[in-house]
mmCIF file of C-alpha atoms in Angstrom:
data_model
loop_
_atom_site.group_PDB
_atom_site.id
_atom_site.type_symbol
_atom_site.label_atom_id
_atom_site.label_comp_id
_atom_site.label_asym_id
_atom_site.label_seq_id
_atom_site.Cartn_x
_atom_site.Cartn_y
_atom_site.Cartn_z
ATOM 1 C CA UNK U 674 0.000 0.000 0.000
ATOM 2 C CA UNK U 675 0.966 3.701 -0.524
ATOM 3 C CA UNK U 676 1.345 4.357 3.046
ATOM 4 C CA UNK U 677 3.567 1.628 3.772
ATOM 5 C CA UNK U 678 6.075 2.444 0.921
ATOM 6 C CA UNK U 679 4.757 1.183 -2.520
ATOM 7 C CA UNK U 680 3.655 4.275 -4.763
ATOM 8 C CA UNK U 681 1.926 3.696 -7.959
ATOM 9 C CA UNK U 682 5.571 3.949 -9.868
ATOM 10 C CA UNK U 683 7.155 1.452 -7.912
ATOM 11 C CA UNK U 684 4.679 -1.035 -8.558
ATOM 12 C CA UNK U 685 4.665 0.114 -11.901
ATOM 13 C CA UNK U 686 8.159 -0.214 -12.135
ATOM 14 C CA UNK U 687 8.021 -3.457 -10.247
ATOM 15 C CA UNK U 688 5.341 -4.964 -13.104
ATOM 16 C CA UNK U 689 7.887 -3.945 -15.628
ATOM 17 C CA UNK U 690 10.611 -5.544 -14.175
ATOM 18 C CA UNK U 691 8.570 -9.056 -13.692
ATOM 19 C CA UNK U 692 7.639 -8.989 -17.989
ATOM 20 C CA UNK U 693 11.105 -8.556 -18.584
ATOM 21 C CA UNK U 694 12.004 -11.128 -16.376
ATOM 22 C CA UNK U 695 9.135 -13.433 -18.210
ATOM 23 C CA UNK U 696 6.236 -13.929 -15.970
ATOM 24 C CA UNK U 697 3.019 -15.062 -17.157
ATOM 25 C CA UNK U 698 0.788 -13.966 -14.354
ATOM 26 C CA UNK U 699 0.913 -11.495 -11.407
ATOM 27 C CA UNK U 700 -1.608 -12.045 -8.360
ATOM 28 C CA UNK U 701 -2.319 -8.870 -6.626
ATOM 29 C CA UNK U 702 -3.654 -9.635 -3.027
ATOM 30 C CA UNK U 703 -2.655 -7.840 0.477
ATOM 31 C CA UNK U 704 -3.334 -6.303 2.828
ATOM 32 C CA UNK U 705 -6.308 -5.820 0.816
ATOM 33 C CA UNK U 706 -5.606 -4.771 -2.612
ATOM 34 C CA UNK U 707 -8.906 -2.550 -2.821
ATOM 35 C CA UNK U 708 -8.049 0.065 -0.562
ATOM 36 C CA UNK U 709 -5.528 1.663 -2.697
ATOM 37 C CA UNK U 710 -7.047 4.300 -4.458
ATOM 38 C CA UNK U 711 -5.012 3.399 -7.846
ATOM 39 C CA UNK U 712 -5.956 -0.407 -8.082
ATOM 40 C CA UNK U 713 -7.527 0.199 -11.274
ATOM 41 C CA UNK U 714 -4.961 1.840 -12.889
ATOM 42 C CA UNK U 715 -2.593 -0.449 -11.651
ATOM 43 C CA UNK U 716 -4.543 -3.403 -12.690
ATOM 44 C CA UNK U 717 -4.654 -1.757 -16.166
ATOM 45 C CA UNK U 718 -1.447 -1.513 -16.832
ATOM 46 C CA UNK U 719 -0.305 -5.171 -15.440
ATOM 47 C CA UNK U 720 -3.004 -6.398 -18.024
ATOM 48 C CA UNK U 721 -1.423 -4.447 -20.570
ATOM 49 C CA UNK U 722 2.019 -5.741 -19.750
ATOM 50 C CA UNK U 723 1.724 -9.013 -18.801
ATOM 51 C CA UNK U 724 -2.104 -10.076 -19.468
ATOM 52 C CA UNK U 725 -2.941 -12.900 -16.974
ATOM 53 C CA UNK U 726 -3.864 -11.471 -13.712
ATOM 54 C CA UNK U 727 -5.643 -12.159 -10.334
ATOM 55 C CA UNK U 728 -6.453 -10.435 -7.984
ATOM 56 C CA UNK U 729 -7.010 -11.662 -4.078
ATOM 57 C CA UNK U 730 -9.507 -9.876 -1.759
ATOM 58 C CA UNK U 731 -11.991 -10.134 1.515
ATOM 59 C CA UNK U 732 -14.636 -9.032 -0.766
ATOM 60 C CA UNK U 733 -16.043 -6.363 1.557
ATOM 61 C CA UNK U 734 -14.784 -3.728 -0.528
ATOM 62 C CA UNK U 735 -16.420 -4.425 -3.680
ATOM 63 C CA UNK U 736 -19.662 -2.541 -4.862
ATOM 64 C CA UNK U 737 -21.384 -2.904 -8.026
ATOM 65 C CA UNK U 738 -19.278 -0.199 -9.327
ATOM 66 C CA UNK U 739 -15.877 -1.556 -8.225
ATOM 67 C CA UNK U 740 -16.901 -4.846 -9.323
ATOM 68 C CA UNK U 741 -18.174 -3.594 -12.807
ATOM 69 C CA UNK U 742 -14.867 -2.070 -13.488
ATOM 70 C CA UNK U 743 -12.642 -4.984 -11.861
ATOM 71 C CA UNK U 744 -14.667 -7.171 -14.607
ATOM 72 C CA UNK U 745 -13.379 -4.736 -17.350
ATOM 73 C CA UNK U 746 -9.859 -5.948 -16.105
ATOM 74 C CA UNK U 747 -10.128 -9.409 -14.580
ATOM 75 C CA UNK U 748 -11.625 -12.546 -15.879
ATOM 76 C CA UNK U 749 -11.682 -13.982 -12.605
ATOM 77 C CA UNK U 750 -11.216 -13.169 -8.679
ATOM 78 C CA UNK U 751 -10.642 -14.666 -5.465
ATOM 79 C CA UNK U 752 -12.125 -13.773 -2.605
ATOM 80 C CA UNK U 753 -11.625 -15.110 0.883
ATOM 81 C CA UNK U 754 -14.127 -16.473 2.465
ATOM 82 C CA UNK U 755 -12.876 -18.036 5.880
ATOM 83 C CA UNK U 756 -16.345 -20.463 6.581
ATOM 84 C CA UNK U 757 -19.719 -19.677 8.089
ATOM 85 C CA UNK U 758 -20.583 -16.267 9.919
ATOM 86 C CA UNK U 759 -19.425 -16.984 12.977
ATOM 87 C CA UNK U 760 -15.779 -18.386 12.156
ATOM 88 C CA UNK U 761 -15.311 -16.251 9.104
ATOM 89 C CA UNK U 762 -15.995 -12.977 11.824
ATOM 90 C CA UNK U 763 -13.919 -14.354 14.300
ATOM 91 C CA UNK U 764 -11.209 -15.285 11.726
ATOM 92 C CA UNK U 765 -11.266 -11.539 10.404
ATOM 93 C CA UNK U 766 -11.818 -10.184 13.944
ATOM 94 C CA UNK U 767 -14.619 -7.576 12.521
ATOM 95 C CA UNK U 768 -18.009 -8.290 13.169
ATOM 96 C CA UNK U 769 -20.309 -7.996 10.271
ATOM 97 C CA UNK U 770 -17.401 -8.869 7.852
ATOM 98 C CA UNK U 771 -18.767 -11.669 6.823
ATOM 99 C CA UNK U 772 -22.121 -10.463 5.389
ATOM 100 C CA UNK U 773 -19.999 -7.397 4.031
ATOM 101 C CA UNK U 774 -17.959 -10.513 2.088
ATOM 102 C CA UNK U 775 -21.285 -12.221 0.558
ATOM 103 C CA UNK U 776 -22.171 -9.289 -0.414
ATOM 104 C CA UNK U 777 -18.983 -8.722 -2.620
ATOM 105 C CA UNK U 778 -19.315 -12.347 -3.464
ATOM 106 C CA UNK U 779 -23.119 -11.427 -5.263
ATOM 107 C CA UNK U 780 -21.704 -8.315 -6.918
ATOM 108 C CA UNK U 781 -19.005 -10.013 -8.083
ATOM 109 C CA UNK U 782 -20.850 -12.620 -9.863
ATOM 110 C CA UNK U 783 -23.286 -9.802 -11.210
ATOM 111 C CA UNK U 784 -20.423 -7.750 -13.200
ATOM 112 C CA UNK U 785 -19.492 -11.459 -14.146
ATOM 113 C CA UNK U 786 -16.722 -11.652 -12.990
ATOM 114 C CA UNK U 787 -15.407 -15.854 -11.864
ATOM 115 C CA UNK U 788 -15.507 -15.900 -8.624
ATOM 116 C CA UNK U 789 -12.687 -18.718 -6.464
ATOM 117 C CA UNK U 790 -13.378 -19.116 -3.033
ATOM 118 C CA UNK U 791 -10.054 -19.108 -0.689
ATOM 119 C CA UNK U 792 -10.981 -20.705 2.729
ATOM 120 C CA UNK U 793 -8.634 -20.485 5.700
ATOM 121 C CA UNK U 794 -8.905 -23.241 7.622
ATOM 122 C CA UNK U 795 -8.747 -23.008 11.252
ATOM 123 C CA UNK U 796 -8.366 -25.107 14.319
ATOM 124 C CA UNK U 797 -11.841 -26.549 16.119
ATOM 125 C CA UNK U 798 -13.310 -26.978 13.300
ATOM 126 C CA UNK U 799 -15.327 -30.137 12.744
ATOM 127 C CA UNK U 800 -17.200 -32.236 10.027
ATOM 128 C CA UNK U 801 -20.242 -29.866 10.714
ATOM 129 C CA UNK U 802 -18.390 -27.254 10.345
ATOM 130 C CA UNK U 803 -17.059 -28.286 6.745
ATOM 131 C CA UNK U 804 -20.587 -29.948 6.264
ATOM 132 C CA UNK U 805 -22.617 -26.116 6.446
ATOM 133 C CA UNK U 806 -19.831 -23.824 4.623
ATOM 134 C CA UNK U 807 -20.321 -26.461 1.556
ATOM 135 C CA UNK U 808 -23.721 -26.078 1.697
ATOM 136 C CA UNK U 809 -23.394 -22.465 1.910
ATOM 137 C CA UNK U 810 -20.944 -22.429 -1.154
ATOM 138 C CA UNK U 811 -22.425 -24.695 -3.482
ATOM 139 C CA UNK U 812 -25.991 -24.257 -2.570
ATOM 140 C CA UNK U 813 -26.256 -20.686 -2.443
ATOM 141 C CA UNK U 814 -23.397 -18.877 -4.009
ATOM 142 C CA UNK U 815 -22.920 -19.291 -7.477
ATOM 143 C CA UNK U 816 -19.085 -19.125 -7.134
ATOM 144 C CA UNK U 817 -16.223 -21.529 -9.528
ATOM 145 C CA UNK U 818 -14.106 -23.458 -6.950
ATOM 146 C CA UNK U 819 -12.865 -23.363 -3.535
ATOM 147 C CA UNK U 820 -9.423 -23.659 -2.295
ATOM 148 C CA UNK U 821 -8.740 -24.538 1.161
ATOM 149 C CA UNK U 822 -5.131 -23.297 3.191
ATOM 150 C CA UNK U 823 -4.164 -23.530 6.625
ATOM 151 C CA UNK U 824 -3.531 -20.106 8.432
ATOM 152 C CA UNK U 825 0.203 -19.717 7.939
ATOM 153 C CA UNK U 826 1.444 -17.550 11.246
ATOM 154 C CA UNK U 827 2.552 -14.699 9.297
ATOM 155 C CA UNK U 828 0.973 -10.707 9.182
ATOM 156 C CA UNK U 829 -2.168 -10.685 11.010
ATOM 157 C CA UNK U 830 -2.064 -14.595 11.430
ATOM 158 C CA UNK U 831 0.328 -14.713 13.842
ATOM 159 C CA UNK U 832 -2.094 -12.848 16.236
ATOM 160 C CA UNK U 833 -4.050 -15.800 15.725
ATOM 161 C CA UNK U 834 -2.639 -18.620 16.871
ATOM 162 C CA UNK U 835 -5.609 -20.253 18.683
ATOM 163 C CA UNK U 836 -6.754 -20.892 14.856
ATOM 164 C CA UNK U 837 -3.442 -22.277 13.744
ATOM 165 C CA UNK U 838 -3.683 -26.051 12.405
ATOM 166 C CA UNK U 839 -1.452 -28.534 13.735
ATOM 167 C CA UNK U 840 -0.533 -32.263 12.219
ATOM 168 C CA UNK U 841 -3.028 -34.274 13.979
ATOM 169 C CA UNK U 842 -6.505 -31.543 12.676
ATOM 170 C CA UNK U 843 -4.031 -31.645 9.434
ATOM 171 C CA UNK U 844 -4.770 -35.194 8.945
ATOM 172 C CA UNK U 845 -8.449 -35.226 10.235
ATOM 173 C CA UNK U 846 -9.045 -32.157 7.620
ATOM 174 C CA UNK U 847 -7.328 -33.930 4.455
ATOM 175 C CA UNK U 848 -10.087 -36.632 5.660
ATOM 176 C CA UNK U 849 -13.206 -33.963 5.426
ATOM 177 C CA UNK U 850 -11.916 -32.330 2.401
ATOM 178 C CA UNK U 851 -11.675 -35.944 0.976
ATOM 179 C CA UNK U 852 -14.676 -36.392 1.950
ATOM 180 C CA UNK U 853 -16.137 -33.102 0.663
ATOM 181 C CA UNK U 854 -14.535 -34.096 -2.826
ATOM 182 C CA UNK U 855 -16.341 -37.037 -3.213
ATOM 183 C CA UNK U 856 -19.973 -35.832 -2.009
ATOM 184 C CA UNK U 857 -19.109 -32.988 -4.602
ATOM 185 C CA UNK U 858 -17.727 -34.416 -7.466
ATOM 186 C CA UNK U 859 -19.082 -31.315 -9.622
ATOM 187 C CA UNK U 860 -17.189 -28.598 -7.575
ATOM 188 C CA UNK U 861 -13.760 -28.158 -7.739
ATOM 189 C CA UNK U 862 -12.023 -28.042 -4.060
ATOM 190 C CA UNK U 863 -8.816 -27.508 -4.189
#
């Protein structure tokens, strides 16, 4: 972000110096990529430069208008979307975020843009748990995939360690997402 050292020429700069050195795609996530002011414009010229872009967001600042121009650049973009109300507010540590997310999730689809779920999973959480946020993503949002991480204790996860995943909910997760993959054989989980 501008305020912590980045100004539009620098990432500009930056997006020149990754085409020369060949890439094929830049993801643009955060922080959150939508509060800088020049996202567009930056956007713009990445397309321009290197053409296959993403970009990652919570979602909750997209409007129609944000979302109708994000379109014009983007094919596709990811939004995170860290399970059902509860967990994904207590996971962002902002009440309300999560209907402020669904509602950038609808808008999103609207402008038509392809929208990937990211969900970070956290400890405590059980087959029920997995069980409603599926039905959730592929009953009511009309979203492309989902792709599940574990919080990595790094930027603001590292304040939350109480959700970090350890070995043995590592191995009973890769047994609900399993799961998950096979009672959804239509939906792409990644």
């Amino acid at each position: 972000f501008e305020d912590q050292g980045l100004t539009t020429t620098e990432i500009i700069r930056t997006i020149d110096e990754v085409d020369r050195l060949g890439a094929e795609n830049i993801i643009f996530s955060g922080g959150e990529p939508l509060l800088r002011t020049d996202i567009l414009e930056i956007l713009h010229y990445a397309k321009q430069k290197i053409g296959d872009i993403d970009l990652c967001t919570n979602g909750t600042h997209l409007d129609s208008d944000m979302a109708s121009s994000l379109a014009v650049e983007l094919g596709e973009i990811s939004i995170s979307l860290n399970g059902t109300k509860k967990r994904h507010d207590q996971m962002c540590g902002t009440p309300g975020a999560f209907e402020r997310t669904l509602r950038g999730i609808e808008v999103a689809v609207a402008a038509g843009l392809e929208v990937h779920l990211i969900m970070v999973v956290g400890a405590g959480m059980t087959a029920a748990d997995f069980d409603e946020f599926m039905a959730l993503v592929v009953e009511k949002l009309q979203v492309h995939s989902l792709s599940m991480l574990r919080l990595l204790p790094i930027g603001r996860g590292a304040g939350l360690k109480e959700h970090l995943v350890y070995r043995d909910d590592r191995k009973r997760y890769c047994s609900y997402v399993h799961n998950l993959r096979q009672r959804y054989l239509q939906f792409p989980i990644n």
